[in-house]
Short mmCIF file of N, CA and C and ligand atoms in Angstrom, two decimals:
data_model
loop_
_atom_site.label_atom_id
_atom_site.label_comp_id
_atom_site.label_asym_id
_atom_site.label_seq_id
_atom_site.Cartn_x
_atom_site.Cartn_y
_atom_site.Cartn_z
N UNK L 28 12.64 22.69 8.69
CA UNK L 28 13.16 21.34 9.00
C UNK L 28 12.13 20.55 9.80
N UNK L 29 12.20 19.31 9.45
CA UNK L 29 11.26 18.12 10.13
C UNK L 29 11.79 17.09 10.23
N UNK L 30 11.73 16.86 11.23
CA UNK L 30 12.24 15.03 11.81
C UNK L 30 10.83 13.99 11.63
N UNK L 31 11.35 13.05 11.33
CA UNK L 31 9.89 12.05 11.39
C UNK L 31 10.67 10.76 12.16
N UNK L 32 9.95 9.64 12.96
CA UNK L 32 10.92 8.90 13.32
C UNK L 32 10.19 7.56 13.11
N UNK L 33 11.04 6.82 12.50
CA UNK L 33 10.11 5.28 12.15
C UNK L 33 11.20 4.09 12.55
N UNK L 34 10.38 2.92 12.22
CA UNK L 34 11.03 1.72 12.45
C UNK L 34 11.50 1.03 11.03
N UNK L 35 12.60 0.63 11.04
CA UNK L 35 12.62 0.03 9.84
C UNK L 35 12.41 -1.54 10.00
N UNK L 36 11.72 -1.78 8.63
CA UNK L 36 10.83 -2.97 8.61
C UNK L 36 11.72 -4.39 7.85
N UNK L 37 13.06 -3.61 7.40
CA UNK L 37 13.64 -4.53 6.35
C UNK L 37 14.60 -5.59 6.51
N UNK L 38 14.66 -5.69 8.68
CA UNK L 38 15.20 -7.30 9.06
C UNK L 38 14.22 -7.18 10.00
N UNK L 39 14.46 -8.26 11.09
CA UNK L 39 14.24 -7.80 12.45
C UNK L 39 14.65 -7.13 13.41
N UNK L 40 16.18 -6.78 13.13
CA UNK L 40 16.46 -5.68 14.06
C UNK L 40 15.95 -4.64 14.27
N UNK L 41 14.53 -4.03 13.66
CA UNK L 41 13.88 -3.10 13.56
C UNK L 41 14.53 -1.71 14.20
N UNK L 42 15.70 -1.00 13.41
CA UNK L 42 16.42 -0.18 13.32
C UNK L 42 15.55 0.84 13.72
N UNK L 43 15.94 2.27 14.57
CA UNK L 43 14.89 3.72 14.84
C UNK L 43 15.60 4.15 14.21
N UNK L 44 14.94 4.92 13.44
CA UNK L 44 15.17 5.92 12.06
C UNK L 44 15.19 7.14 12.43
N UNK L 45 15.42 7.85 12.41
CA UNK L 45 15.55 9.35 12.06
C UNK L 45 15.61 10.02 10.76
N UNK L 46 14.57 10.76 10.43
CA UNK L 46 14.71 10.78 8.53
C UNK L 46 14.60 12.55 9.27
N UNK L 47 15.04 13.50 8.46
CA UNK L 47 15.34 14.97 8.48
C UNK L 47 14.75 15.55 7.26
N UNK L 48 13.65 16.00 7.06
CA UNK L 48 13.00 16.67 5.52
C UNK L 48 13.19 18.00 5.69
N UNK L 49 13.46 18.82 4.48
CA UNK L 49 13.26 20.20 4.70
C UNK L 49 12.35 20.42 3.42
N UNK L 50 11.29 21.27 3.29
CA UNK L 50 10.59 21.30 2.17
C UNK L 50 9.91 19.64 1.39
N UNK L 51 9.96 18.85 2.10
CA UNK L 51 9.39 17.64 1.34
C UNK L 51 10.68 16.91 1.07
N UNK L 52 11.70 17.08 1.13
CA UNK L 52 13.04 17.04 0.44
C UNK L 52 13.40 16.21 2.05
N UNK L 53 13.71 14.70 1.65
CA UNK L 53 15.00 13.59 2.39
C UNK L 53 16.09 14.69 2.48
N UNK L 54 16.55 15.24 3.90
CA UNK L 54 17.89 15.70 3.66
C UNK L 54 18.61 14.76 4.25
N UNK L 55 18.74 13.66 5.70
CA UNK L 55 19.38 12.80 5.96
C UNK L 55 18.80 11.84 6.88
N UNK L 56 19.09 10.61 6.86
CA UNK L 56 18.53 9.99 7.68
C UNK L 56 19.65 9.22 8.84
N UNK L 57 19.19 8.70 10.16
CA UNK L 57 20.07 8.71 10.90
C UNK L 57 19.53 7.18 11.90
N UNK L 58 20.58 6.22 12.09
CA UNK L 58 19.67 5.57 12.62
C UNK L 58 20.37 3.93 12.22
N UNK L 59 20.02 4.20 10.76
CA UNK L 59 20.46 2.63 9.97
C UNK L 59 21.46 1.77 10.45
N UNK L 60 21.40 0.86 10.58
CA UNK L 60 22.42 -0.02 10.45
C UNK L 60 23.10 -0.31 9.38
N UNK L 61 22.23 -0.65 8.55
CA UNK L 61 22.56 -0.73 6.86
C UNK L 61 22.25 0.30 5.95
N UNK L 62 22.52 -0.01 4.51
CA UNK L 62 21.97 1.14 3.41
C UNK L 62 20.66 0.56 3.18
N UNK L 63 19.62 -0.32 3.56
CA UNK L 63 18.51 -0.76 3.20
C UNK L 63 17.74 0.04 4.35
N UNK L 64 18.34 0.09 5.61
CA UNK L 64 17.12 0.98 6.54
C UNK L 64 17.58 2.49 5.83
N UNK L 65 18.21 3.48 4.60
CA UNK L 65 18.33 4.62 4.40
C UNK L 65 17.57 4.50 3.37
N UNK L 66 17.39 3.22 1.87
CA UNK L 66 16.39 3.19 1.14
C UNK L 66 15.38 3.55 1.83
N UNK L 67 14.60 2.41 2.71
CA UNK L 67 13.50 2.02 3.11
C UNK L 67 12.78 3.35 3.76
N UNK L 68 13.77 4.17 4.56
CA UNK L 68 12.87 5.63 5.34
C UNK L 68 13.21 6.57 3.95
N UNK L 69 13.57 6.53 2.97
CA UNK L 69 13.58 7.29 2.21
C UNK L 69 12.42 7.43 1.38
N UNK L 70 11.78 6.24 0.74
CA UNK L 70 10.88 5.69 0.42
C UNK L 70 9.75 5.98 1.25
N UNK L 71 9.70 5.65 2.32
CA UNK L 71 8.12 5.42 3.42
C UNK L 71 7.91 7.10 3.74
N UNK L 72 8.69 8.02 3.55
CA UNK L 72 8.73 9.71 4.02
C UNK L 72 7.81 9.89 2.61
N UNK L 73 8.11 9.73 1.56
CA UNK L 73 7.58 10.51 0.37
C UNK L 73 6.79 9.47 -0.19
N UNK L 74 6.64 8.18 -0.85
CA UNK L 74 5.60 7.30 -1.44
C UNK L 74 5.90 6.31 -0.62
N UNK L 75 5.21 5.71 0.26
CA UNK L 75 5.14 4.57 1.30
C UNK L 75 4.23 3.35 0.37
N UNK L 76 4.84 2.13 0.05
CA UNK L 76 4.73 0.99 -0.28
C UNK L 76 4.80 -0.43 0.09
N UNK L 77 3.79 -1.62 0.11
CA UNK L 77 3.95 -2.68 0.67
C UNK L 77 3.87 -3.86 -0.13
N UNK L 78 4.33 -4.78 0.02
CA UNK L 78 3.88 -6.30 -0.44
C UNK L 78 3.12 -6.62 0.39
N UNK L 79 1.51 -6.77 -0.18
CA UNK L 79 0.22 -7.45 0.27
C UNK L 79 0.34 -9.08 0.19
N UNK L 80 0.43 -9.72 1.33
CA UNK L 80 0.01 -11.24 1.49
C UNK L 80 -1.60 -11.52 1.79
N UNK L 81 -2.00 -12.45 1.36
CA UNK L 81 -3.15 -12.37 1.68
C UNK L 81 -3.38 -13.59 1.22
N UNK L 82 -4.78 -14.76 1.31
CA UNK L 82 -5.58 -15.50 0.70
C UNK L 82 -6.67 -15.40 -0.13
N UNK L 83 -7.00 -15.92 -0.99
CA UNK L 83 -8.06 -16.15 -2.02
C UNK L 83 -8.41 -17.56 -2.00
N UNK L 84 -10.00 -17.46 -2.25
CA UNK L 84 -11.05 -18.53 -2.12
C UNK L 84 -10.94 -19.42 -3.56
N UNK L 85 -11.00 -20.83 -3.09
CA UNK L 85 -10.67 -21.46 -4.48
C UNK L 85 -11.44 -22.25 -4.30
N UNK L 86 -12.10 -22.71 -5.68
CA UNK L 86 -13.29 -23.63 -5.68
C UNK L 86 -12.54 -25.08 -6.72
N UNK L 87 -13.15 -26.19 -6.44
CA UNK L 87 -12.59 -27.56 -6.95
C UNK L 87 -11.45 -27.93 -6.36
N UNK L 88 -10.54 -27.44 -5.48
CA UNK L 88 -9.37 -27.75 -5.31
C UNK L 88 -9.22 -28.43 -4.00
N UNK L 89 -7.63 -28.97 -3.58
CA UNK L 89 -7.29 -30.19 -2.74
C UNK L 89 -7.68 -28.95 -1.17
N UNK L 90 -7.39 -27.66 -1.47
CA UNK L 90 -7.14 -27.01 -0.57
C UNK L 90 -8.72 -25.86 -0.31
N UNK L 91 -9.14 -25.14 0.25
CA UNK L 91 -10.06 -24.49 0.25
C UNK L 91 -9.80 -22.91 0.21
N UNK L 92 -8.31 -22.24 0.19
CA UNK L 92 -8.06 -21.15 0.17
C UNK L 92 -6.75 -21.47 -0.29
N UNK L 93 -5.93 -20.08 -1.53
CA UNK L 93 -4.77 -20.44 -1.95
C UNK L 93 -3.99 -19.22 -1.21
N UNK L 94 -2.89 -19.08 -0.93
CA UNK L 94 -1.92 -18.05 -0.65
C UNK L 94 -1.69 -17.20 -1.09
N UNK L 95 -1.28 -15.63 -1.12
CA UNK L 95 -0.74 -14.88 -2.44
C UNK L 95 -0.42 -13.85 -1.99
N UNK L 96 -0.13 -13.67 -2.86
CA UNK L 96 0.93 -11.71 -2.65
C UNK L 96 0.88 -11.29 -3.96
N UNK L 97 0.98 -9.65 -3.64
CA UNK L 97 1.03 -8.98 -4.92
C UNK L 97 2.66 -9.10 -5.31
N UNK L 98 2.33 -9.27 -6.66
CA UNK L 98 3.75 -9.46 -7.11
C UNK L 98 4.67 -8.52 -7.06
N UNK L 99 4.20 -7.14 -6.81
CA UNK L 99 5.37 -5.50 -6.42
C UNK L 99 4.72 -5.09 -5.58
N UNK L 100 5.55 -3.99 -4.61
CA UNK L 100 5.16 -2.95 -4.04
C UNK L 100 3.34 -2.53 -4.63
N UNK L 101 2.92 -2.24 -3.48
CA UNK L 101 1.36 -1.18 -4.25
C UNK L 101 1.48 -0.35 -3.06
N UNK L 102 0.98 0.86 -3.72
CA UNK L 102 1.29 1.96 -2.29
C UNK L 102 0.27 1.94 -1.37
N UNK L 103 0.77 1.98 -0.21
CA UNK L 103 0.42 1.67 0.95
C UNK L 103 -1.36 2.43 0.81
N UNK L 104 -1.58 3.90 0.28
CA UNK L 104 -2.85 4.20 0.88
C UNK L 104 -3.57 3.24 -0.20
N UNK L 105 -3.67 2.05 -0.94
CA UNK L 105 -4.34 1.23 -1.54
C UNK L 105 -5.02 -0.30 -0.47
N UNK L 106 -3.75 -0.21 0.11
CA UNK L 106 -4.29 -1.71 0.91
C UNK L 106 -5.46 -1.77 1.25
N UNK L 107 -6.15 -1.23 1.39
CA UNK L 107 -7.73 -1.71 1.88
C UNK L 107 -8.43 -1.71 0.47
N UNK L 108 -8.43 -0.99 -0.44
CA UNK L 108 -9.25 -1.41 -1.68
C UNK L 108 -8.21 -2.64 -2.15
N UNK L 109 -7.45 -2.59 -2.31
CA UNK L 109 -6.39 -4.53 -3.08
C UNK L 109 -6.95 -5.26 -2.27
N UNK L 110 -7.25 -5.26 -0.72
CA UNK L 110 -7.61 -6.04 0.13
C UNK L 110 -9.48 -6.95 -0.15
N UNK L 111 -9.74 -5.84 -0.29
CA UNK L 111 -11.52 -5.84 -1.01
C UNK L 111 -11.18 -6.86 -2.00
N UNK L 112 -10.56 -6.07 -3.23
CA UNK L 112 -10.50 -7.06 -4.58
C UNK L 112 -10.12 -8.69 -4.21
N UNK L 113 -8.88 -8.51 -3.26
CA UNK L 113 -8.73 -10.31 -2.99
C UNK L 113 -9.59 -10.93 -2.26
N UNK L 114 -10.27 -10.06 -1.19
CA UNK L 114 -11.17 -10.81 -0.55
C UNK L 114 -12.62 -11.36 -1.45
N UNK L 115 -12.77 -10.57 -2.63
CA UNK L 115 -13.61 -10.79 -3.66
C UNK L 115 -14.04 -12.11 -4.44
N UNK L 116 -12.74 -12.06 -4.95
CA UNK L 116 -12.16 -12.87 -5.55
C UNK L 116 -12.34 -14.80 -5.18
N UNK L 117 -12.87 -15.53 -6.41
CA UNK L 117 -12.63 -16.97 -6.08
C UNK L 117 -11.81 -17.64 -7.41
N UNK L 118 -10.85 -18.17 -7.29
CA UNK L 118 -10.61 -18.57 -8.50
C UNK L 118 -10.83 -20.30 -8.29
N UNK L 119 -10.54 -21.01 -9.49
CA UNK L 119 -10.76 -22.47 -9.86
C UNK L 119 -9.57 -23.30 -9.75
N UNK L 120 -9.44 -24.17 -8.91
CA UNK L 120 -8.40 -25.27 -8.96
C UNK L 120 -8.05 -25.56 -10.76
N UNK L 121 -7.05 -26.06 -10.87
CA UNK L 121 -6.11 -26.65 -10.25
C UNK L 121 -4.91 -24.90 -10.67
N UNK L 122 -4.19 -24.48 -9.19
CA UNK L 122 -3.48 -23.49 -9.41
C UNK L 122 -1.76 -23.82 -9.16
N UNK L 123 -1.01 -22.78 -10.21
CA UNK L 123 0.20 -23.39 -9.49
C UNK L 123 0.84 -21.92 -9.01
N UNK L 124 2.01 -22.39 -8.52
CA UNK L 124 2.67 -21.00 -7.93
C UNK L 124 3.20 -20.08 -9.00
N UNK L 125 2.88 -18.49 -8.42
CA UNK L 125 3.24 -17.51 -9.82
C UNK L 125 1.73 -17.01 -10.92
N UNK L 126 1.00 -18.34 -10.36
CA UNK L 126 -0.26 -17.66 -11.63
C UNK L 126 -0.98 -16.72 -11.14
N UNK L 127 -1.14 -15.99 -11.96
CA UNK L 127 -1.86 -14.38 -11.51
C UNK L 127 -3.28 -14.33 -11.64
N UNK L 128 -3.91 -14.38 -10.24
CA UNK L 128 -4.92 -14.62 -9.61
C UNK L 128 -5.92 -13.69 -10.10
N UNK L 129 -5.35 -12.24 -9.48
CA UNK L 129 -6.20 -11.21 -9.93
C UNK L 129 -5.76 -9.65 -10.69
N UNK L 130 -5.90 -9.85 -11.73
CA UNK L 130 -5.07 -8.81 -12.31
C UNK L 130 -5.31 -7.43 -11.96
N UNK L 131 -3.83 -6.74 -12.21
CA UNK L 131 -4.08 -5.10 -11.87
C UNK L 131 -5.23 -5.12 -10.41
N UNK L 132 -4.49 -5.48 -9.88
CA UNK L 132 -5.99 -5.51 -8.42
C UNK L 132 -5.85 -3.51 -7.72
N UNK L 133 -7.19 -3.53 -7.84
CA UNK L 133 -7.83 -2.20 -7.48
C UNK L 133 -6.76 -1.18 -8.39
N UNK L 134 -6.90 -1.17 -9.52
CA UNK L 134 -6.16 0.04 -10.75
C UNK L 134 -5.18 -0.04 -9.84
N UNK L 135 -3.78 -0.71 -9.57
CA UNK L 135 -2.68 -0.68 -8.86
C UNK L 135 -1.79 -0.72 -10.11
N UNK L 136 -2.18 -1.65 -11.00
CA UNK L 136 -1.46 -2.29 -12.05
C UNK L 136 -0.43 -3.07 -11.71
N UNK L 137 -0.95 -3.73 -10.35
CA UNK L 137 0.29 -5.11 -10.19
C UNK L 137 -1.23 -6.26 -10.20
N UNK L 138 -0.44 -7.27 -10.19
CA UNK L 138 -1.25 -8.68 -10.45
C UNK L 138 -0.95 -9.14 -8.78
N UNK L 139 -1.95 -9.94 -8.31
CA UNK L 139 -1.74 -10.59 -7.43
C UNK L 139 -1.53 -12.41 -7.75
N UNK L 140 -0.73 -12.87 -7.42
CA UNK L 140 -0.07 -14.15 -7.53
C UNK L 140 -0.32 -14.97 -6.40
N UNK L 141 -0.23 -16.34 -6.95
CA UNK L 141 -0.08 -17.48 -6.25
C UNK L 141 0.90 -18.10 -5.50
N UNK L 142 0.79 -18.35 -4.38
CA UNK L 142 2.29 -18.58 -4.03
C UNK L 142 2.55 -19.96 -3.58
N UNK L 143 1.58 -20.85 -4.06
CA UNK L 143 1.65 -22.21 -3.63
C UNK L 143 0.69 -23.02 -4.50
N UNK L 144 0.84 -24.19 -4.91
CA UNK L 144 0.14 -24.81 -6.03
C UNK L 144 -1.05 -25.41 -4.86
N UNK L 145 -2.39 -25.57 -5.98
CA UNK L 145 -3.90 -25.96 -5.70
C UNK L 145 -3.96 -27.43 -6.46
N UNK L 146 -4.11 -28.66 -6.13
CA UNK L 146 -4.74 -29.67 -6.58
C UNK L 146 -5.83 -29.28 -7.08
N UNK L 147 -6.76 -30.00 -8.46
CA UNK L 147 -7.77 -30.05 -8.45
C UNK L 147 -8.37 -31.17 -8.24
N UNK L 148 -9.40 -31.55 -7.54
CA UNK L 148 -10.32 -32.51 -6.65
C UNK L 148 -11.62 -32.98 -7.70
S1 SF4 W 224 18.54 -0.57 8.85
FE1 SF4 W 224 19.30 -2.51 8.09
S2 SF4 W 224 19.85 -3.63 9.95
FE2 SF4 W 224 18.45 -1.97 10.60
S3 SF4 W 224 16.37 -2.87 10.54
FE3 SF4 W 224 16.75 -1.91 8.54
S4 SF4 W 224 17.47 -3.58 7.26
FE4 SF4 W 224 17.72 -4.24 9.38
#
């Protein structure tokens, strides 16, 4: 048996978790307020996943950097290579929200998206 103890991330009440593994195996978690802090430590114990926000460099446009997030979960030990790829990355005005900036970023196989429209200048 193993206790692990985390915060849950999925309001601000940032709930203390208690998750109980035996063999790799969720046996209970303790803690939640809701059933989203028992997803969420269920999830972060065995494949831990995030939505990456971030900016990308845009050339011709009203603005000089656009907004974005990956459009799903990418697992957490990726964020620093997805992070590379967006920081890489310049795309071309004129952008709108939803268009997929940079595809499959770092073999994740999610797209990173726009989350706010670019004038072009
Ligand atoms: S368990 Fe529910 S109430 Fe508590 S932090 Fe998570 S989402 Fe919020």
């Amino acid at each position: 048996m193993e206790n692990r103890e985390l915060t849950c991330i999925g309001c601000p009440m940032g709930c203390q978790l208690t998750v109980t593994m035996d063999n790799g195996e969720v046996t209970e978690v303790k803690g939640n307020t809701c059933p989203k802090g028992d997803i969420y430590a269920r999830k972060e114990v065995v494949n831990p996943t995030r939505i990456v926000t971030s900016t990308v460099k845009v050339t011709g446009g009203d603005k000089e950097r656009v907004s974005v997030k990956t459009a799903n979960d990418i697992p957490k030990s990726k964020i620093f290579e997805v992070m590379k790829d967006i920081d890489a990355a310049t795309v071309a005005a004129p952008i709108s929200i939803g268009d997929v900036l940079v595809k499959d970023v770092a073999g994740t196989g999610v797209d990173v998206i726009a989350t706010r429209n670019i004038l072009a200048v």
